[in-house]
GROMACS .gro file of C-alpha atoms in nm:
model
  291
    1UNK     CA    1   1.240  -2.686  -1.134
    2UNK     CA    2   1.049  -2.389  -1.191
    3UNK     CA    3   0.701  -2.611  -1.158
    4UNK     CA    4   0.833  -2.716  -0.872
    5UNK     CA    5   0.904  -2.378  -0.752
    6UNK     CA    6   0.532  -2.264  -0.856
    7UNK     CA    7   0.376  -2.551  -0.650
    8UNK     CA    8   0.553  -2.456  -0.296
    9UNK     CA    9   0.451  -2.048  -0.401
   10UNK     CA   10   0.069  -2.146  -0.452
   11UNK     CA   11   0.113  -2.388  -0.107
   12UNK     CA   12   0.245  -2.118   0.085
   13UNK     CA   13  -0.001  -1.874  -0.065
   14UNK     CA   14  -0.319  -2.057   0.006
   15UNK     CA   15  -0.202  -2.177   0.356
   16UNK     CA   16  -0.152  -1.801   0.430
   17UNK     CA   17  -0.488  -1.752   0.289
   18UNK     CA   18  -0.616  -1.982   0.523
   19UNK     CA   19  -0.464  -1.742   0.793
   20UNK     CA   20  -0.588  -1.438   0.654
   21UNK     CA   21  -0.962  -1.541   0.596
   22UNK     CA   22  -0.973  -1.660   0.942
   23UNK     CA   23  -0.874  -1.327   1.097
   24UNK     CA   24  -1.045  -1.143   0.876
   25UNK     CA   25  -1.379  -1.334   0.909
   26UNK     CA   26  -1.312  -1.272   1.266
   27UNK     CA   27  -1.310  -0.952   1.266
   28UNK     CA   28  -1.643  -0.902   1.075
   29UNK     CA   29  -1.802  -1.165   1.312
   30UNK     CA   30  -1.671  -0.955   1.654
   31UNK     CA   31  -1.723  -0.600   1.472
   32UNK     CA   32  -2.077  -0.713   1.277
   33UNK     CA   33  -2.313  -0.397   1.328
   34UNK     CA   34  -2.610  -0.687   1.300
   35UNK     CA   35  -2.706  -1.048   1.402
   36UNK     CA   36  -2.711  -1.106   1.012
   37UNK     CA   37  -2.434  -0.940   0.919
   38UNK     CA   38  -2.210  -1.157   1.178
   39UNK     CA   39  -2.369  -1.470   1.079
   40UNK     CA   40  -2.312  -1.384   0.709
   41UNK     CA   41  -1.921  -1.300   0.751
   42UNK     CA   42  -1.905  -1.604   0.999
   43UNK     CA   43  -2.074  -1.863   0.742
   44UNK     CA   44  -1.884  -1.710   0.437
   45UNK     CA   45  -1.539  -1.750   0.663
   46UNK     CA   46  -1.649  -2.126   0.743
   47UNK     CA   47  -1.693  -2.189   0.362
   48UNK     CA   48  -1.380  -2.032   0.242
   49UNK     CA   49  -1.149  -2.115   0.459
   50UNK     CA   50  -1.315  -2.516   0.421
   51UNK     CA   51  -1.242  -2.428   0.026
   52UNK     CA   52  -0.868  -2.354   0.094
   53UNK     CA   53  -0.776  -2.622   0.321
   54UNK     CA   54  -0.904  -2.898   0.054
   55UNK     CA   55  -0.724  -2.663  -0.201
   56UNK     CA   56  -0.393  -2.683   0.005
   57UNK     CA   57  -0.405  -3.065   0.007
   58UNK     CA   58  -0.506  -3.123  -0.371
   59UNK     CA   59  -0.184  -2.886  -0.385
   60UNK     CA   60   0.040  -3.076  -0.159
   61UNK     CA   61  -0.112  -3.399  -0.360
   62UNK     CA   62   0.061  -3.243  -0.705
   63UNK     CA   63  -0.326  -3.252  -0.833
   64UNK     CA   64  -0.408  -2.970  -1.062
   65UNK     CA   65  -0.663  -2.718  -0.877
   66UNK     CA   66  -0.871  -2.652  -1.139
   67UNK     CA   67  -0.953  -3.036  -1.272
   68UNK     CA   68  -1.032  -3.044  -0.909
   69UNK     CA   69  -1.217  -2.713  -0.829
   70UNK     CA   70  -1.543  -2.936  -0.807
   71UNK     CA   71  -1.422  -3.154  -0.500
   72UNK     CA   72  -1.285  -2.771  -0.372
   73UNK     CA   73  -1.627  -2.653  -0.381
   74UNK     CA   74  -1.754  -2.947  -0.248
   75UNK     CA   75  -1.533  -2.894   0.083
   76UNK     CA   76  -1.646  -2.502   0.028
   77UNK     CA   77  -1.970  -2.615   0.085
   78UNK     CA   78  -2.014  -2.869   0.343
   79UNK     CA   79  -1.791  -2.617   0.579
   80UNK     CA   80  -2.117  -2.388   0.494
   81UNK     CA   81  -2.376  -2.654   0.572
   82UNK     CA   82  -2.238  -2.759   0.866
   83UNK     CA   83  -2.433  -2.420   1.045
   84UNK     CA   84  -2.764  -2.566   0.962
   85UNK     CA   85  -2.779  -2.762   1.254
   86UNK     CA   86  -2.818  -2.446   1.436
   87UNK     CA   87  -3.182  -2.404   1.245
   88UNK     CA   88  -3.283  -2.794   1.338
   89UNK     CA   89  -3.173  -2.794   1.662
   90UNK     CA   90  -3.409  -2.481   1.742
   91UNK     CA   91  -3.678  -2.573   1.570
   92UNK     CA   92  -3.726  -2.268   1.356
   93UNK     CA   93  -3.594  -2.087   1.036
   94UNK     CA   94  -3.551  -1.739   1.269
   95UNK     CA   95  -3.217  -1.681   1.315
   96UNK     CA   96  -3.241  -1.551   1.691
   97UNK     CA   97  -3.365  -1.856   1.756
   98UNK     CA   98  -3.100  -2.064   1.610
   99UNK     CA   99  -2.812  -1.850   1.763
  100UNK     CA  100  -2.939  -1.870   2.152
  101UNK     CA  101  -2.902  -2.250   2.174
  102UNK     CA  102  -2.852  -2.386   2.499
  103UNK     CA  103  -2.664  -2.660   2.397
  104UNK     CA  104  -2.457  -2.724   2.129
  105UNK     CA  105  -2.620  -2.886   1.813
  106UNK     CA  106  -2.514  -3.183   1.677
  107UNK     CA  107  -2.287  -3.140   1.347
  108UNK     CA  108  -2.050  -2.955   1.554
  109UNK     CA  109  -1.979  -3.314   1.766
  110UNK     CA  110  -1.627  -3.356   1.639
  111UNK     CA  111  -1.691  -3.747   1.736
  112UNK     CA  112  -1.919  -3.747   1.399
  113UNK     CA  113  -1.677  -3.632   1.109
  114UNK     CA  114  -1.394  -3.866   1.273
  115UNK     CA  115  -1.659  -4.180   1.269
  116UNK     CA  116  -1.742  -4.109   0.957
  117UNK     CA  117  -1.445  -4.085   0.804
  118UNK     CA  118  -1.353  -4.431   1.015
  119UNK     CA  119  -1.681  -4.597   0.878
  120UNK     CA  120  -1.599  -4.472   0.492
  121UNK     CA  121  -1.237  -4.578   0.496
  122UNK     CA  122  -1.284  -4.905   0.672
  123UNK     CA  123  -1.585  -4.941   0.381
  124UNK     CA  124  -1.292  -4.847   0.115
  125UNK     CA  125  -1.061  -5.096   0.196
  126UNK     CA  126  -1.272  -5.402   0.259
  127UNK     CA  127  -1.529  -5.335  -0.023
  128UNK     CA  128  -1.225  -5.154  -0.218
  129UNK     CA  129  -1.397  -4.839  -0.344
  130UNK     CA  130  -1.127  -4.626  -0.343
  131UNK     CA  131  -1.437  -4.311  -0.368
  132UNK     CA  132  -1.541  -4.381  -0.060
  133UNK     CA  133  -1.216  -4.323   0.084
  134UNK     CA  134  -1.183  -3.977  -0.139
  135UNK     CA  135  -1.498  -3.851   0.010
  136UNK     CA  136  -1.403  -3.931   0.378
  137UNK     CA  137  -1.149  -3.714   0.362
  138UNK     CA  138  -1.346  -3.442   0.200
  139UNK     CA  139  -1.565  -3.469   0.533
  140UNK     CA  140  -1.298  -3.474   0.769
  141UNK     CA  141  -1.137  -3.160   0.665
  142UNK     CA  142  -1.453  -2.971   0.607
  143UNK     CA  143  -1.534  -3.014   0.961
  144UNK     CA  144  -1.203  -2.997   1.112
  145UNK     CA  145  -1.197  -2.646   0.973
  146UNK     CA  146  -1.493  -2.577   1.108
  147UNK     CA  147  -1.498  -2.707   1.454
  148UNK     CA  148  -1.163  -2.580   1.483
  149UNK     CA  149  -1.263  -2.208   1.393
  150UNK     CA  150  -1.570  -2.302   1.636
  151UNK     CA  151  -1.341  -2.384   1.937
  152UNK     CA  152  -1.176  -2.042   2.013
  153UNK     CA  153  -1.536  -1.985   2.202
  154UNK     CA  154  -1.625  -2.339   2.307
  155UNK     CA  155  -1.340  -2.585   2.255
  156UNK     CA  156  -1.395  -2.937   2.060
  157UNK     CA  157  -1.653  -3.095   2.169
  158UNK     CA  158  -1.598  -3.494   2.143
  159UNK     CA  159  -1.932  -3.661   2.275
  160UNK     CA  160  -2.021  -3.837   2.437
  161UNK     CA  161  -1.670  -3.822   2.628
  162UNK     CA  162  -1.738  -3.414   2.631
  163UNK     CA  163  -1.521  -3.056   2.528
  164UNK     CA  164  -1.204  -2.972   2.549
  165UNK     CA  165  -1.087  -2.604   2.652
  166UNK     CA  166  -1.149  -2.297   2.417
  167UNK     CA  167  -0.883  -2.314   2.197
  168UNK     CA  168  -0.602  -2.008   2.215
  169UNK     CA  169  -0.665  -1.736   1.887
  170UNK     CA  170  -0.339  -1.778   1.777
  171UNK     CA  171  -0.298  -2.168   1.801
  172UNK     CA  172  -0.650  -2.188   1.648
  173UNK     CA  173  -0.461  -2.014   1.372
  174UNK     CA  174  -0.181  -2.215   1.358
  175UNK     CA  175  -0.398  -2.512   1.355
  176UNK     CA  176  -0.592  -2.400   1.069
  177UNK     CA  177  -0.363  -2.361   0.837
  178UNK     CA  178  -0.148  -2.672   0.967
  179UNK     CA  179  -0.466  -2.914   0.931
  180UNK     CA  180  -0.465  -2.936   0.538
  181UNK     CA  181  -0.089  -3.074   0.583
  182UNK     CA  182  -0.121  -3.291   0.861
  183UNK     CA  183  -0.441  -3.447   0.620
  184UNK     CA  184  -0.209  -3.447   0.371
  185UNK     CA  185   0.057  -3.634   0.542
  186UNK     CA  186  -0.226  -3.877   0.669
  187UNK     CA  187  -0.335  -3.983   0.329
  188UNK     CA  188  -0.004  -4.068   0.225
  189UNK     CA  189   0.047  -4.312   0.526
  190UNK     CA  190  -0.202  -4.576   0.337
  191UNK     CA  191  -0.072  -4.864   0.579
  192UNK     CA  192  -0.160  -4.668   0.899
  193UNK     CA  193  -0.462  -4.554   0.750
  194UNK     CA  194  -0.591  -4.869   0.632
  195UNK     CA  195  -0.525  -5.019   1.008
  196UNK     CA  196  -0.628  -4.724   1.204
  197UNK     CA  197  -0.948  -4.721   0.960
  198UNK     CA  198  -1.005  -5.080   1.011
  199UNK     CA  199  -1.015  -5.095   1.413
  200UNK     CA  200  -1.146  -4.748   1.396
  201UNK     CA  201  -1.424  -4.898   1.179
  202UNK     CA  202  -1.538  -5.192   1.395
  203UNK     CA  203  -1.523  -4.945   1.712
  204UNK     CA  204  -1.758  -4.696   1.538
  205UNK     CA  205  -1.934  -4.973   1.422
  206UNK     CA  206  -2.023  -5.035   1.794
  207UNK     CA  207  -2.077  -4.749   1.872
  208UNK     CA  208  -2.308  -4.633   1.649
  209UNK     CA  209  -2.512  -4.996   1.706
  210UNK     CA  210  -2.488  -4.885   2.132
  211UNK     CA  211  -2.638  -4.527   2.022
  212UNK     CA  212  -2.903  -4.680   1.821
  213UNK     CA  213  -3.009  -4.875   2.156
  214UNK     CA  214  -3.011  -4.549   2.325
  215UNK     CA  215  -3.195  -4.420   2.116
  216UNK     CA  216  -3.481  -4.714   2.159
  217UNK     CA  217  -3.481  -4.722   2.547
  218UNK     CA  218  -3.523  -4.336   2.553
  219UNK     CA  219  -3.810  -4.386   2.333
  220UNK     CA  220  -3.993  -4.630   2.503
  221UNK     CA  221  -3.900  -4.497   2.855
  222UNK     CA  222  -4.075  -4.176   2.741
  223UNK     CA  223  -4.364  -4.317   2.553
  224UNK     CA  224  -4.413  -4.514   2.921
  225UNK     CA  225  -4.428  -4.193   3.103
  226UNK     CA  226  -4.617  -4.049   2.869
  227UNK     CA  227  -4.867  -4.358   2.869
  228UNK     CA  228  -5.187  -4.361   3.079
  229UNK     CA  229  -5.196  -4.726   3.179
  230UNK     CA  230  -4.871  -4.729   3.396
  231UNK     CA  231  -4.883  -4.713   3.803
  232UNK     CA  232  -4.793  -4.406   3.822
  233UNK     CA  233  -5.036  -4.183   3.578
  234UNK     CA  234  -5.304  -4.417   3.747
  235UNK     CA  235  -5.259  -4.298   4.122
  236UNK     CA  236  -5.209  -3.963   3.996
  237UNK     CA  237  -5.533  -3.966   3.794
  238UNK     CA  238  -5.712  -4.068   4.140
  239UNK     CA  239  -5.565  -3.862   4.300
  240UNK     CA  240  -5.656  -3.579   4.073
  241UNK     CA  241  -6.035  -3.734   4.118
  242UNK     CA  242  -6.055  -3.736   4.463
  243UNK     CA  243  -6.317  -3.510   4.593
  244UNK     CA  244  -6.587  -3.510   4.840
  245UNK     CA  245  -6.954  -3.582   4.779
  246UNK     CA  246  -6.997  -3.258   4.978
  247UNK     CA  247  -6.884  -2.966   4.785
  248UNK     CA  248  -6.844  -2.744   5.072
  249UNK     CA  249  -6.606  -2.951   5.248
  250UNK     CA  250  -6.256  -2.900   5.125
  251UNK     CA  251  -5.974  -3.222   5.067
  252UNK     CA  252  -5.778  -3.300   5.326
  253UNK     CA  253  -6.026  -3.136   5.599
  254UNK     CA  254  -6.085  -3.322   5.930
  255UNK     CA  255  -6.414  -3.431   5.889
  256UNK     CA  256  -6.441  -3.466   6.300
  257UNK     CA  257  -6.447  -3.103   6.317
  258UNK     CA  258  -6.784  -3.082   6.162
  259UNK     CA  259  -6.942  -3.355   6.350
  260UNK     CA  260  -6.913  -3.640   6.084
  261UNK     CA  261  -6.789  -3.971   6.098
  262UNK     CA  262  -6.584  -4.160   5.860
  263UNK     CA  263  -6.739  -4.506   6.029
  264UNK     CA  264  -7.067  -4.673   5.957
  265UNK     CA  265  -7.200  -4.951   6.207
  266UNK     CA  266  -6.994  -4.877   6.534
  267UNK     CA  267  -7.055  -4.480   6.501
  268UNK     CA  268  -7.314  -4.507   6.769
  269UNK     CA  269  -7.170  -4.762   6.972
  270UNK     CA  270  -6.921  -4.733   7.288
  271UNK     CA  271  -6.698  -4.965   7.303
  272UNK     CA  272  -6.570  -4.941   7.621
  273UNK     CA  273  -6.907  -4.977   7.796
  274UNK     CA  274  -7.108  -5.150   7.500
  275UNK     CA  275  -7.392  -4.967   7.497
  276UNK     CA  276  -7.531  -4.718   7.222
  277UNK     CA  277  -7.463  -4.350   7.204
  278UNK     CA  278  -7.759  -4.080   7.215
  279UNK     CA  279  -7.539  -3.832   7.045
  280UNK     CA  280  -7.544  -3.802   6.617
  281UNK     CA  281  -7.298  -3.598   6.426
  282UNK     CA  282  -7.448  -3.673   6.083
  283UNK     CA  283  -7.523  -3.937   5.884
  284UNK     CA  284  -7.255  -4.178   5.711
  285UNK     CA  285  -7.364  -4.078   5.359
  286UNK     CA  286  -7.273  -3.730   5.384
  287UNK     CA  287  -6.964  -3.802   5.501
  288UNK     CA  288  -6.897  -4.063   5.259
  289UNK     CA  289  -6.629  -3.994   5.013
  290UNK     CA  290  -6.484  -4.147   4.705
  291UNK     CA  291  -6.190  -4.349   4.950
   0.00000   0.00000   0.00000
């Protein structure tokens, strides 16, 4: 009875703690007198609170915490990580640059954690490698706690369908420290799971086999545009050729207006009375061009 008592006073300890970090980490991110100093506090507040929520389930699980502090710190960690899409995305290590993105990078797609964790269970159960199945959940709830943190500013963002509202402060909270229990609860249903994993599976399956043909046809559409022996880069190219033998006589000019013809042969001939002009305006060669 009293272990039993001990477990629900660490639960409701570290699910407050999930809570507290939050708001706290908050607070340094909005009152940060630096760029670094609120990407610090905001990074530290991803990995902690990441930490707690794997440390609420291992709790609700009746696991001992510290047998399983390294899977904690695993979760601790990935929550971290998850910001270094921010550096990828803009191409540099500065951190100016990675904080004025103009789009969203990609770990924060909550559409990859949930395939993922689709892909690894449906792996589990047919392959039955029960680790696979550990770790999936390990991913899920360090980026649930992080995308849900995330979405106060931006919302969830589920590509490619797109984002949902910001998220409320104080449901964000609610939903932070309520995500280690519905996990929980989720874990336990191994029926559900196994099913949900399984048609989840062969949907992400597609999926991911669709993207990867995206991904081909952008290539070669933009290796075609970029290529030189399409239509399209050829007519430019003349176009960027076309000149006059003339230099003086600019592109596009009427050529009539300084007395040369464009014709050879029939220059000098009338054709409505068949005999030969006296007149010359020039000779064809000089007002020969390239067309």
């Amino acid at each position: 009875m009293f272990l039993g008592r001990k477990e629900v006073f660490i639960r409701i300890v570290l699910t407050g703690a999930i809570g507290i970090c939050s708001f706290i980490g908050d607070q340094g991110l909005k009152h940060g007198k630096t760029a670094m100093t609120r990407a610090i506090f905001d990074n530290v507040t991803h990995a902690i609170v990441g930490g707690l929520t794997w440390a609420v389930i291992l709790n609700l699980s009746k696991k001992p915490l510290i047998q399983n502090f390294s899977s904690i710190f695993l979760c601790f960690s990935l929550s971290s990580f998850i910001d270094i899409d921010h550096f990828i995305a803009a191409g540099s290590w500065k951190l100016s640059d990675a904080t004025h993105l103009e789009k969203r990078p990609f770990f924060h797609c909550t559409t990859l954690p949930v395939t993922l964790w689709l892909m690894l269970n449906f792996y589990s159960s047919v392959f039955n490698q029960p680790k696979f199945s550990y770790y999936s959940w390990i991913i899920l709830a360090s980026f649930l706690s992080h995308h849900i943190r995330d979405g106060t500013r931006r919302g969830l963002w589920f590509c490619p369908i797109g984002s949902t509202q910001p998220i409320p402060y104080y449901l964000y909270l609610s939903m932070s420290m309520m995500l280690p229990h519905v996990l929980q609860w989720l874990m336990e249903a191994d029926e559900l799971v196994l099913y949900f994993a399984i048609a989840g599976g062969i949907t992400a399956g597609a999926l991911l086999v669709l993207f990867i043909l995206v991904c081909v046809l952008f290539v070669k559409v933009n290796r075609l545009s970029t290529d030189g022996s399409n239509q399209l880069n050829r007519q430019t190219s003349m176009m960027a050729d076309f000149c006059y033998t003339n230099p003086t006589i600019v592109p596009g000019e009427l050529l009539s207006r300084r007395g040369f013809s464009m014709y050879s042969g029939s220059d000098n001939y009338n054709d409505d009375y068949g005999t030969k002009k006296d007149h010359h305006f020039g000779t064809y060669h000089e007002a020969r061009s390239k067309f």
